[in-house]
GROMACS .gro file of C-alpha atoms in nm:
model
  451
    1MET     CA    1  -0.813   1.185   2.177
    2ASP     CA    2  -0.442   1.183   2.090
    3PHE     CA    3  -0.424   1.112   1.718
    4LEU     CA    4  -0.065   1.001   1.747
    5GLN     CA    5  -0.197   0.690   1.914
    6PHE     CA    6  -0.452   0.594   1.649
    7ASN     CA    7  -0.433   0.241   1.491
    8ALA     CA    8  -0.459   0.215   1.109
    9GLU     CA    9  -0.636  -0.125   1.117
   10GLU     CA   10  -0.974  -0.096   1.280
   11ILE     CA   11  -1.146   0.229   1.380
   12SER     CA   12  -1.475   0.263   1.572
   13ALA     CA   13  -1.737   0.538   1.524
   14THR     CA   14  -1.603   0.707   1.837
   15ASP     CA   15  -1.257   0.695   1.717
   16LEU     CA   16  -1.366   0.828   1.381
   17ASN     CA   17  -1.510   1.143   1.554
   18GLY     CA   18  -1.160   1.180   1.717
   19VAL     CA   19  -0.992   1.165   1.377
   20ARG     CA   20  -1.221   1.436   1.233
   21GLN     CA   21  -1.162   1.648   1.547
   22MET     CA   22  -0.786   1.600   1.472
   23ARG     CA   23  -0.842   1.724   1.121
   24ASN     CA   24  -1.016   2.046   1.243
   25PHE     CA   25  -0.740   2.087   1.509
   26MET     CA   26  -0.462   2.060   1.251
   27HIS     CA   27  -0.639   2.302   1.013
   28ASN     CA   28  -0.689   2.564   1.274
   29CYS     CA   29  -0.330   2.525   1.405
   30ILE     CA   30  -0.177   2.548   1.055
   31ARG     CA   31  -0.405   2.844   0.967
   32ASP     CA   32  -0.291   3.029   1.280
   33ILE     CA   33   0.067   2.955   1.215
   34LEU     CA   34   0.059   3.042   0.852
   35GLN     CA   35  -0.128   3.376   0.882
   36PRO     CA   36   0.186   3.577   0.996
   37TYR     CA   37   0.396   3.392   0.727
   38LEU     CA   38   0.158   3.478   0.452
   39GLN     CA   39   0.141   3.840   0.577
   40ALA     CA   40   0.521   3.851   0.558
   41LEU     CA   41   0.504   3.748   0.187
   42HIS     CA   42   0.307   4.061   0.105
   43ALA     CA   43   0.452   4.307   0.352
   44PRO     CA   44   0.649   4.602   0.225
   45PRO     CA   45   1.028   4.586   0.288
   46HIS     CA   46   1.026   4.825   0.586
   47MET     CA   47   0.763   4.609   0.762
   48GLN     CA   48   0.902   4.265   0.701
   49SER     CA   49   1.122   4.262   1.023
   50LYS     CA   50   0.795   4.242   1.223
   51PHE     CA   51   0.709   3.906   1.056
   52PRO     CA   52   0.865   3.555   1.052
   53GLU     CA   53   1.177   3.520   0.839
   54ILE     CA   54   1.132   3.364   0.486
   55ILE     CA   55   1.424   3.125   0.443
   56THR     CA   56   1.611   3.183   0.116
   57LYS     CA   57   1.973   3.157   0.008
   58SER     CA   58   2.185   3.450   0.138
   59SER     CA   59   2.551   3.536   0.110
   60GLN     CA   60   2.538   3.701   0.454
   61LYS     CA   61   2.388   3.387   0.620
   62SER     CA   62   2.643   3.165   0.443
   63LYS     CA   63   2.934   3.383   0.585
   64GLU     CA   64   2.774   3.356   0.930
   65PHE     CA   65   2.750   2.983   0.926
   66ARG     CA   66   3.105   2.941   0.791
   67LYS     CA   67   3.226   3.164   1.074
   68ASN     CA   68   3.040   2.952   1.328
   69GLY     CA   69   3.231   2.648   1.185
   70ASN     CA   70   3.566   2.828   1.186
   71ASP     CA   71   3.515   2.939   1.551
   72LEU     CA   72   3.468   2.566   1.647
   73TYR     CA   73   3.752   2.452   1.427
   74THR     CA   74   4.002   2.690   1.585
   75LYS     CA   75   3.956   2.523   1.922
   76LYS     CA   76   4.268   2.374   2.055
   77VAL     CA   77   4.106   2.039   2.116
   78HIS     CA   78   3.843   1.859   1.905
   79ASP     CA   79   3.632   1.559   1.979
   80GLU     CA   80   3.396   1.373   1.757
   81MET     CA   81   3.096   1.581   1.847
   82ASP     CA   82   3.294   1.888   1.768
   83HIS     CA   83   3.389   1.747   1.422
   84LYS     CA   84   3.021   1.686   1.350
   85MET     CA   85   2.907   2.035   1.450
   86ILE     CA   86   3.180   2.187   1.236
   87LEU     CA   87   3.036   1.977   0.952
   88TYR     CA   88   2.692   2.077   1.029
   89PHE     CA   89   2.783   2.459   1.004
   90TYR     CA   90   3.006   2.422   0.697
   91THR     CA   91   2.743   2.225   0.510
   92LYS     CA   92   2.474   2.483   0.621
   93SER     CA   93   2.696   2.755   0.478
   94ILE     CA   94   2.709   2.556   0.151
   95ALA     CA   95   2.324   2.525   0.148
   96PHE     CA   96   2.286   2.905   0.188
   97ALA     CA   97   2.548   3.018  -0.049
   98LEU     CA   98   2.442   3.145  -0.394
   99ARG     CA   99   2.499   2.924  -0.695
  100ASP     CA  100   2.851   2.942  -0.823
  101SER     CA  101   2.945   3.217  -0.573
  102GLU     CA  102   3.280   3.267  -0.395
  103GLU     CA  103   3.092   3.194  -0.067
  104LEU     CA  104   3.005   2.858  -0.187
  105ALA     CA  105   3.370   2.793  -0.299
  106LEU     CA  106   3.501   2.907   0.046
  107ALA     CA  107   3.246   2.688   0.227
  108TYR     CA  108   3.359   2.379   0.025
  109SER     CA  109   3.726   2.476   0.086
  110ASN     CA  110   3.669   2.506   0.457
  111ARG     CA  111   3.495   2.177   0.469
  112SER     CA  112   3.785   2.015   0.281
  113VAL     CA  113   4.015   2.141   0.563
  114LEU     CA  114   3.802   1.947   0.817
  115TRP     CA  115   3.820   1.624   0.608
  116MET     CA  116   4.199   1.663   0.589
  117HIS     CA  117   4.222   1.715   0.962
  118VAL     CA  118   4.024   1.400   1.027
  119LYS     CA  119   4.227   1.225   0.763
  120ASN     CA  120   3.945   1.149   0.528
  121TYR     CA  121   4.148   1.227   0.217
  122HIS     CA  122   3.892   1.101  -0.030
  123LEU     CA  123   3.623   1.347   0.087
  124CYS     CA  124   3.881   1.626   0.107
  125LEU     CA  125   3.968   1.583  -0.251
  126ILE     CA  126   3.602   1.593  -0.349
  127ASP     CA  127   3.541   1.920  -0.179
  128VAL     CA  128   3.869   2.065  -0.309
  129GLN     CA  129   3.767   1.982  -0.671
  130ARG     CA  130   3.416   2.143  -0.614
  131ALA     CA  131   3.576   2.464  -0.490
  132LEU     CA  132   3.823   2.474  -0.778
  133LYS     CA  133   3.546   2.447  -1.027
  134ILE     CA  134   3.380   2.766  -0.876
  135THR     CA  135   3.642   3.004  -0.744
  136LYS     CA  136   3.800   3.279  -0.945
  137CYS     CA  137   4.023   3.398  -0.661
  138ILE     CA  138   4.392   3.326  -0.738
  139HIS     CA  139   4.494   3.305  -0.368
  140LEU     CA  140   4.222   3.051  -0.290
  141ARG     CA  141   4.310   2.845  -0.602
  142THR     CA  142   4.676   2.841  -0.490
  143LYS     CA  143   4.569   2.698  -0.142
  144LEU     CA  144   4.334   2.454  -0.301
  145LEU     CA  145   4.588   2.314  -0.542
  146ALA     CA  146   4.848   2.270  -0.271
  147ARG     CA  147   4.586   2.092  -0.050
  148LYS     CA  148   4.489   1.877  -0.348
  149ALA     CA  149   4.858   1.763  -0.405
  150LYS     CA  150   4.911   1.686  -0.035
  151CYS     CA  151   4.587   1.488  -0.007
  152SER     CA  152   4.669   1.285  -0.329
  153ASN     CA  153   4.997   1.174  -0.181
  154LEU     CA  154   4.838   1.088   0.159
  155LYS     CA  155   4.551   0.911  -0.005
  156GLN     CA  156   4.793   0.685  -0.196
  157SER     CA  157   4.969   0.584   0.127
  158ASN     CA  158   4.640   0.522   0.308
  159ARG     CA  159   4.442   0.335   0.033
  160SER     CA  160   4.194   0.087   0.167
  161GLN     CA  161   3.935  -0.117  -0.007
  162PRO     CA  162   3.578   0.022   0.020
  163LYS     CA  163   3.342  -0.193   0.219
  164THR     CA  164   3.054  -0.348   0.035
  165LEU     CA  165   2.744  -0.506   0.177
  166LYS     CA  166   2.575  -0.780  -0.026
  167PHE     CA  167   2.228  -0.947   0.043
  168PRO     CA  168   2.105  -1.284  -0.104
  169ALA     CA  169   1.888  -1.251  -0.414
  170PHE     CA  170   1.539  -1.388  -0.412
  171GLN     CA  171   1.265  -1.488  -0.653
  172PRO     CA  172   1.004  -1.217  -0.662
  173SER     CA  173   0.649  -1.287  -0.601
  174LYS     CA  174   0.410  -1.238  -0.901
  175LEU     CA  175   0.151  -1.067  -0.683
  176VAL     CA  176   0.379  -0.849  -0.456
  177PRO     CA  177   0.674  -0.762  -0.686
  178CYS     CA  178   0.899  -0.640  -0.402
  179ALA     CA  179   0.832  -0.952  -0.184
  180ALA     CA  180   0.987  -1.290  -0.231
  181ASP     CA  181   0.770  -1.581  -0.346
  182SER     CA  182   0.850  -1.746  -0.012
  183ILE     CA  183   0.594  -1.522   0.154
  184ALA     CA  184   0.222  -1.440   0.074
  185LEU     CA  185  -0.010  -1.167   0.193
  186VAL     CA  186  -0.320  -1.303   0.367
  187HIS     CA  187  -0.606  -1.170   0.577
  188ASN     CA  188  -0.807  -1.288   0.874
  189GLU     CA  189  -1.027  -1.128   1.143
  190ARG     CA  190  -0.760  -1.177   1.425
  191TYR     CA  191  -0.445  -1.030   1.264
  192GLY     CA  192  -0.583  -0.829   0.980
  193ARG     CA  193  -0.349  -0.824   0.673
  194HIS     CA  194  -0.021  -0.997   0.721
  195TYR     CA  195   0.245  -1.206   0.548
  196VAL     CA  196   0.294  -1.577   0.609
  197ALA     CA  197   0.567  -1.811   0.481
  198THR     CA  198   0.460  -2.030   0.178
  199ARG     CA  199   0.751  -2.270   0.253
  200ASP     CA  200   1.018  -2.324   0.533
  201ILE     CA  201   1.243  -2.024   0.523
  202ARG     CA  202   1.598  -2.039   0.665
  203ALA     CA  203   1.760  -1.772   0.878
  204GLY     CA  204   1.955  -1.514   0.658
  205GLU     CA  205   1.708  -1.512   0.369
  206VAL     CA  206   1.578  -1.185   0.215
  207VAL     CA  207   1.193  -1.200   0.191
  208LEU     CA  208   1.119  -0.836   0.090
  209SER     CA  209   1.321  -0.557  -0.069
  210GLU     CA  210   1.120  -0.230  -0.128
  211GLU     CA  211   1.247   0.106  -0.254
  212SER     CA  212   1.056   0.395  -0.114
  213PRO     CA  213   1.102   0.764  -0.195
  214TYR     CA  214   0.833   0.858   0.059
  215ILE     CA  215   1.054   1.007   0.329
  216ALA     CA  216   1.093   1.326   0.539
  217VAL     CA  217   1.407   1.455   0.711
  218LYS     CA  218   1.380   1.562   1.061
  219ASN     CA  219   1.411   1.943   1.095
  220ASP     CA  220   1.727   1.948   1.290
  221GLN     CA  221   1.905   1.699   1.059
  222ILE     CA  222   1.844   1.870   0.713
  223TYR     CA  223   2.213   1.978   0.679
  224LEU     CA  224   2.345   1.639   0.785
  225VAL     CA  225   2.119   1.387   0.611
  226CYS     CA  226   2.038   1.347   0.234
  227SER     CA  227   1.693   1.481   0.175
  228HIS     CA  228   1.622   1.216  -0.090
  229CYS     CA  229   1.756   0.889   0.061
  230LEU     CA  230   1.819   0.965   0.440
  231ALA     CA  231   2.189   0.862   0.409
  232PHE     CA  232   2.433   1.061   0.612
  233ALA     CA  233   2.558   1.331   0.371
  234TRP     CA  234   2.927   1.349   0.460
  235ALA     CA  235   3.010   1.550   0.152
  236GLY     CA  236   2.657   1.697   0.096
  237ILE     CA  237   2.572   1.908  -0.205
  238PRO     CA  238   2.289   2.178  -0.192
  239CYS     CA  239   1.972   2.241  -0.413
  240GLU     CA  240   2.071   2.527  -0.650
  241PHE     CA  241   1.751   2.718  -0.564
  242CYS     CA  242   1.661   2.664  -0.199
  243ALA     CA  243   1.855   2.659   0.125
  244LEU     CA  244   1.666   2.376   0.296
  245THR     CA  245   1.797   2.066   0.128
  246ILE     CA  246   2.127   1.871   0.110
  247TYR     CA  247   2.204   1.569  -0.106
  248CYS     CA  248   2.456   1.286  -0.057
  249SER     CA  249   2.536   1.273  -0.433
  250GLU     CA  250   2.454   1.416  -0.768
  251THR     CA  251   2.237   1.102  -0.829
  252CYS     CA  252   2.012   1.174  -0.536
  253LYS     CA  253   1.987   1.542  -0.641
  254GLU     CA  254   1.884   1.463  -0.988
  255LYS     CA  255   1.635   1.199  -0.880
  256ALA     CA  256   1.478   1.429  -0.629
  257TRP     CA  257   1.446   1.713  -0.886
  258ASN     CA  258   1.280   1.476  -1.144
  259GLN     CA  259   1.046   1.305  -0.905
  260TYR     CA  260   0.920   1.592  -0.682
  261HIS     CA  261   1.161   1.861  -0.577
  262ASP     CA  262   1.097   2.089  -0.881
  263ILE     CA  263   0.752   2.134  -0.727
  264MET     CA  264   0.835   2.103  -0.362
  265CYS     CA  265   1.138   2.342  -0.369
  266SER     CA  266   0.932   2.665  -0.336
  267LYS     CA  267   0.724   2.508  -0.049
  268LEU     CA  268   1.008   2.415   0.181
  269SER     CA  269   1.037   2.752   0.346
  270ILE     CA  270   0.673   2.740   0.449
  271LEU     CA  271   0.699   2.373   0.562
  272GLN     CA  272   1.002   2.471   0.768
  273TYR     CA  273   0.795   2.738   0.939
  274ILE     CA  274   0.514   2.500   1.009
  275ALA     CA  275   0.774   2.246   1.156
  276LYS     CA  276   0.908   2.494   1.402
  277ASN     CA  277   0.552   2.562   1.539
  278PHE     CA  278   0.401   2.226   1.499
  279SER     CA  279   0.691   1.997   1.573
  280GLU     CA  280   0.472   1.696   1.674
  281VAL     CA  281   0.398   1.624   1.311
  282GLU     CA  282   0.678   1.791   1.134
  283ASP     CA  283   0.786   1.471   0.952
  284ILE     CA  284   0.435   1.366   0.862
  285VAL     CA  285   0.332   1.711   0.709
  286SER     CA  286   0.651   1.712   0.502
  287MET     CA  287   0.612   1.351   0.387
  288SER     CA  288   0.249   1.383   0.284
  289THR     CA  289   0.339   1.702   0.084
  290ARG     CA  290   0.623   1.508  -0.090
  291ILE     CA  291   0.391   1.214  -0.168
  292ILE     CA  292   0.128   1.441  -0.321
  293ASP     CA  293   0.395   1.605  -0.541
  294ILE     CA  294   0.538   1.272  -0.653
  295PHE     CA  295   0.204   1.131  -0.767
  296SER     CA  296   0.081   1.461  -0.913
  297LYS     CA  297   0.371   1.436  -1.157
  298LYS     CA  298   0.357   1.064  -1.200
  299GLU     CA  299  -0.033   0.991  -1.224
  300GLY     CA  300  -0.180   1.336  -1.249
  301ILE     CA  301  -0.401   1.530  -0.990
  302GLY     CA  302  -0.737   1.430  -1.153
  303ASN     CA  303  -0.643   1.063  -1.153
  304MET     CA  304  -0.539   1.086  -0.787
  305VAL     CA  305  -0.873   1.246  -0.688
  306ARG     CA  306  -1.074   0.991  -0.875
  307GLU     CA  307  -0.870   0.700  -0.737
  308ALA     CA  308  -0.901   0.836  -0.374
  309LYS     CA  309  -1.283   0.862  -0.407
  310LYS     CA  310  -1.301   0.508  -0.554
  311LEU     CA  311  -1.091   0.363  -0.283
  312ASP     CA  312  -1.271   0.530   0.001
  313GLN     CA  313  -1.596   0.389  -0.127
  314GLY     CA  314  -1.468   0.035  -0.175
  315LYS     CA  315  -1.268  -0.223   0.025
  316SER     CA  316  -0.941  -0.091   0.175
  317LEU     CA  317  -0.617  -0.280   0.130
  318SER     CA  318  -0.623  -0.362   0.510
  319SER     CA  319  -0.883  -0.618   0.438
  320GLN     CA  320  -0.774  -0.756   0.108
  321THR     CA  321  -0.524  -1.023   0.007
  322ALA     CA  322  -0.266  -0.992  -0.277
  323THR     CA  323  -0.495  -1.176  -0.513
  324GLU     CA  324  -0.769  -0.913  -0.473
  325CYS     CA  325  -0.565  -0.604  -0.532
  326ASP     CA  326  -0.272  -0.452  -0.705
  327LEU     CA  327   0.024  -0.436  -0.471
  328ASP     CA  328   0.270  -0.219  -0.667
  329CYS     CA  329   0.438  -0.002  -0.413
  330ARG     CA  330   0.508   0.252  -0.683
  331LYS     CA  331   0.137   0.335  -0.734
  332PHE     CA  332  -0.081   0.582  -0.545
  333ARG     CA  333  -0.366   0.335  -0.476
  334THR     CA  334  -0.131   0.108  -0.285
  335LEU     CA  335  -0.026   0.379  -0.050
  336TYR     CA  336  -0.367   0.548  -0.012
  337SER     CA  337  -0.527   0.217   0.057
  338LEU     CA  338  -0.327   0.133   0.375
  339SER     CA  339  -0.603   0.254   0.606
  340ASN     CA  340  -0.981   0.187   0.605
  341ALA     CA  341  -1.046   0.508   0.813
  342LYS     CA  342  -1.317   0.716   0.652
  343ILE     CA  343  -1.194   1.056   0.769
  344ILE     CA  344  -1.335   1.242   0.476
  345ASN     CA  345  -1.693   1.360   0.512
  346GLU     CA  346  -1.929   1.213   0.257
  347LYS     CA  347  -2.052   1.574   0.185
  348GLU     CA  348  -1.703   1.701   0.119
  349GLN     CA  349  -1.567   1.746  -0.236
  350TYR     CA  350  -1.249   1.543  -0.300
  351SER     CA  351  -0.941   1.755  -0.369
  352LEU     CA  352  -0.568   1.753  -0.288
  353PHE     CA  353  -0.659   1.891   0.042
  354THR     CA  354  -0.882   1.600   0.145
  355ILE     CA  355  -0.625   1.357   0.003
  356ARG     CA  356  -0.350   1.537   0.213
  357ASP     CA  357  -0.566   1.481   0.531
  358LYS     CA  358  -0.598   1.110   0.466
  359LEU     CA  359  -0.236   1.058   0.379
  360THR     CA  360  -0.129   1.257   0.698
  361TYR     CA  361  -0.325   1.005   0.895
  362ILE     CA  362  -0.179   0.711   0.704
  363MET     CA  363   0.174   0.844   0.739
  364ASN     CA  364   0.125   0.882   1.118
  365ALA     CA  365  -0.001   0.523   1.157
  366ASN     CA  366   0.252   0.353   0.917
  367SER     CA  367   0.580   0.547   0.899
  368PHE     CA  368   0.882   0.459   1.073
  369ARG     CA  369   1.120   0.704   1.256
  370PHE     CA  370   1.480   0.632   1.239
  371ALA     CA  371   1.578   0.576   1.601
  372PRO     CA  372   1.746   0.234   1.565
  373ILE     CA  373   1.778   0.170   1.938
  374GLN     CA  374   1.551   0.242   2.228
  375PRO     CA  375   1.613   0.567   2.421
  376ASP     CA  376   1.691   0.390   2.751
  377GLU     CA  377   1.978   0.202   2.564
  378LEU     CA  378   2.141   0.508   2.420
  379SER     CA  379   2.358   0.570   2.726
  380ASN     CA  380   2.557   0.256   2.636
  381PHE     CA  381   2.638   0.395   2.290
  382CYS     CA  382   2.641   0.768   2.293
  383PRO     CA  383   2.756   1.039   2.539
  384CYS     CA  384   2.452   1.255   2.451
  385ASP     CA  385   2.237   1.020   2.668
  386ASN     CA  386   1.944   1.136   2.451
  387THR     CA  387   1.911   1.458   2.637
  388GLY     CA  388   1.946   1.699   2.350
  389PHE     CA  389   2.065   1.777   1.996
  390CYS     CA  390   2.290   1.485   1.883
  391LEU     CA  391   2.478   1.433   1.564
  392ASN     CA  392   2.587   1.079   1.651
  393LYS     CA  393   2.452   0.880   1.355
  394ARG     CA  394   2.394   0.575   1.569
  395CYS     CA  395   2.124   0.739   1.780
  396SER     CA  396   2.000   1.053   1.595
  397ASN     CA  397   1.644   1.045   1.468
  398ARG     CA  398   1.704   1.121   1.104
  399GLY     CA  399   1.338   1.136   0.994
  400SER     CA  400   1.067   0.909   0.869
  401ILE     CA  401   1.000   0.664   0.591
  402ILE     CA  402   0.702   0.468   0.482
  403GLY     CA  403   0.715   0.153   0.270
  404PRO     CA  404   0.364   0.064   0.143
  405CYS     CA  405   0.434  -0.312   0.117
  406SER     CA  406   0.670  -0.346   0.409
  407SER     CA  407   0.414  -0.169   0.641
  408LEU     CA  408   0.172  -0.464   0.573
  409ALA     CA  409   0.376  -0.688   0.803
  410ASN     CA  410   0.264  -0.692   1.171
  411HIS     CA  411   0.484  -0.596   1.456
  412SER     CA  412   0.595  -0.843   1.722
  413CYS     CA  413   0.798  -0.825   2.044
  414VAL     CA  414   0.975  -1.143   1.925
  415PRO     CA  415   1.017  -1.069   1.553
  416ASN     CA  416   1.148  -1.327   1.304
  417VAL     CA  417   1.270  -1.068   1.051
  418VAL     CA  418   1.501  -0.779   1.104
  419GLN     CA  419   1.430  -0.462   0.908
  420ILE     CA  420   1.740  -0.317   0.735
  421PHE     CA  421   1.754   0.040   0.591
  422LEU     CA  422   1.984   0.102   0.293
  423PRO     CA  423   2.042   0.435   0.108
  424GLY     CA  424   1.833   0.440  -0.195
  425PRO     CA  425   1.616   0.449   0.011
  426LYS     CA  426   1.549   0.082   0.048
  427ILE     CA  427   1.375  -0.135   0.319
  428ILE     CA  428   1.489  -0.498   0.338
  429PHE     CA  429   1.340  -0.787   0.551
  430LEU     CA  430   1.620  -1.032   0.637
  431THR     CA  431   1.507  -1.346   0.840
  432GLU     CA  432   1.691  -1.378   1.168
  433THR     CA  433   1.533  -1.707   1.268
  434LYS     CA  434   1.389  -2.003   1.081
  435ILE     CA  435   1.024  -1.946   0.976
  436LYS     CA  436   0.809  -2.253   0.919
  437LYS     CA  437   0.560  -2.283   0.639
  438GLY     CA  438   0.240  -2.107   0.727
  439GLU     CA  439   0.398  -1.901   1.020
  440GLN     CA  440   0.342  -1.531   1.031
  441VAL     CA  441   0.626  -1.295   0.919
  442SER     CA  442   0.675  -1.035   1.194
  443LYS     CA  443   0.897  -0.743   1.230
  444SER     CA  444   1.021  -0.515   1.510
  445ARG     CA  445   0.968  -0.134   1.534
  446HIS     CA  446   1.331  -0.048   1.462
  447PHE     CA  447   1.567  -0.052   1.178
  448LEU     CA  448   1.935  -0.159   1.139
  449GLN     CA  449   2.120   0.101   0.923
  450PHE     CA  450   2.398   0.032   0.682
  451GLU     CA  451   2.587   0.289   0.467
   0.00000   0.00000   0.00000
């Protein structure tokens, strides 16, 4: 049975065997994948070339990626795709450069040249300032100061008001804090758990606004997308210790470190290796690892294990209403209770490994991948026609996100709310048609993205 097609709502005994077979399959695949990687960790230096590469910061790699960007930049003619490939290589060079090194300053400097070329003087000044704080080279400082003066003058003559996007405020529900009091969570045999309107709702009202740090960036997007909020990282900054994360701002970088990245940082190289060999679930494995790290810090491993065992032995959230359970999307129990599938054998001892297995299943069934339009519609918007690696932010699959409370709404081919993704990351339900009192709130399978 293809576990990618499992339904999180109801699961028969036959399907349950399939889920357990999936667990064994994943364990065997990951074991076979990791064996040469783990051998590489302990191999003597003269033998390490025979094993998979362990990804770490490297001055040599940083120079190579910067050269790749330079080779593209020196072409006589550029188009939008060229610009984004140049951005990809310069940002990757930034990620691999050692902390406060000249290679890091040069990568920021080269990226500032790209921003000046495309007339984004604001981003140019940001990267120039970053390079100036690092470099000790007099020649580079002279070039950067000249670029800064030129950009400052051009920015003054091209000043424009930043665009802001505001959504209507709502009165929050006492039972589901991230939802409006205009909707309520109910349950019946036909639809399972779902939201219904508690009053007539006009088009254009916000009925849910949920912040969720439970995301995973797609493997081929990690140098273009913020690892914390999934926003496009135009002027991305790196983690100071690993070469596999980029953040859109210092705020996201600090939040990530405080919430999970201080634990996850050393695991990213091994997760990257798994992703290359097990691409079907690369987002899910990374996301479940992040969730465990978040709640290990927030609630403690012992409390997680006890809560998981208690929830598996009781009623799941999929058969409870908001009056019967605590629906705080920031708590482990809300996320873990999204499925009633008993994939953990009764004889097994609960641990982080068994919790990860259940979370992997929940992520697969409830997470959303950021592909805001259908593949057969892409040809109308993007020249890549969905045939390969694409950097166009309108069609690229950036990664996955799960919102514990937003995932409780059912899907419909004729939805009455539109899902909107905002950096944060935040999921918003905005009504696009009038919803009568007692009518079910339904969503589509795709997001609108605003940045």
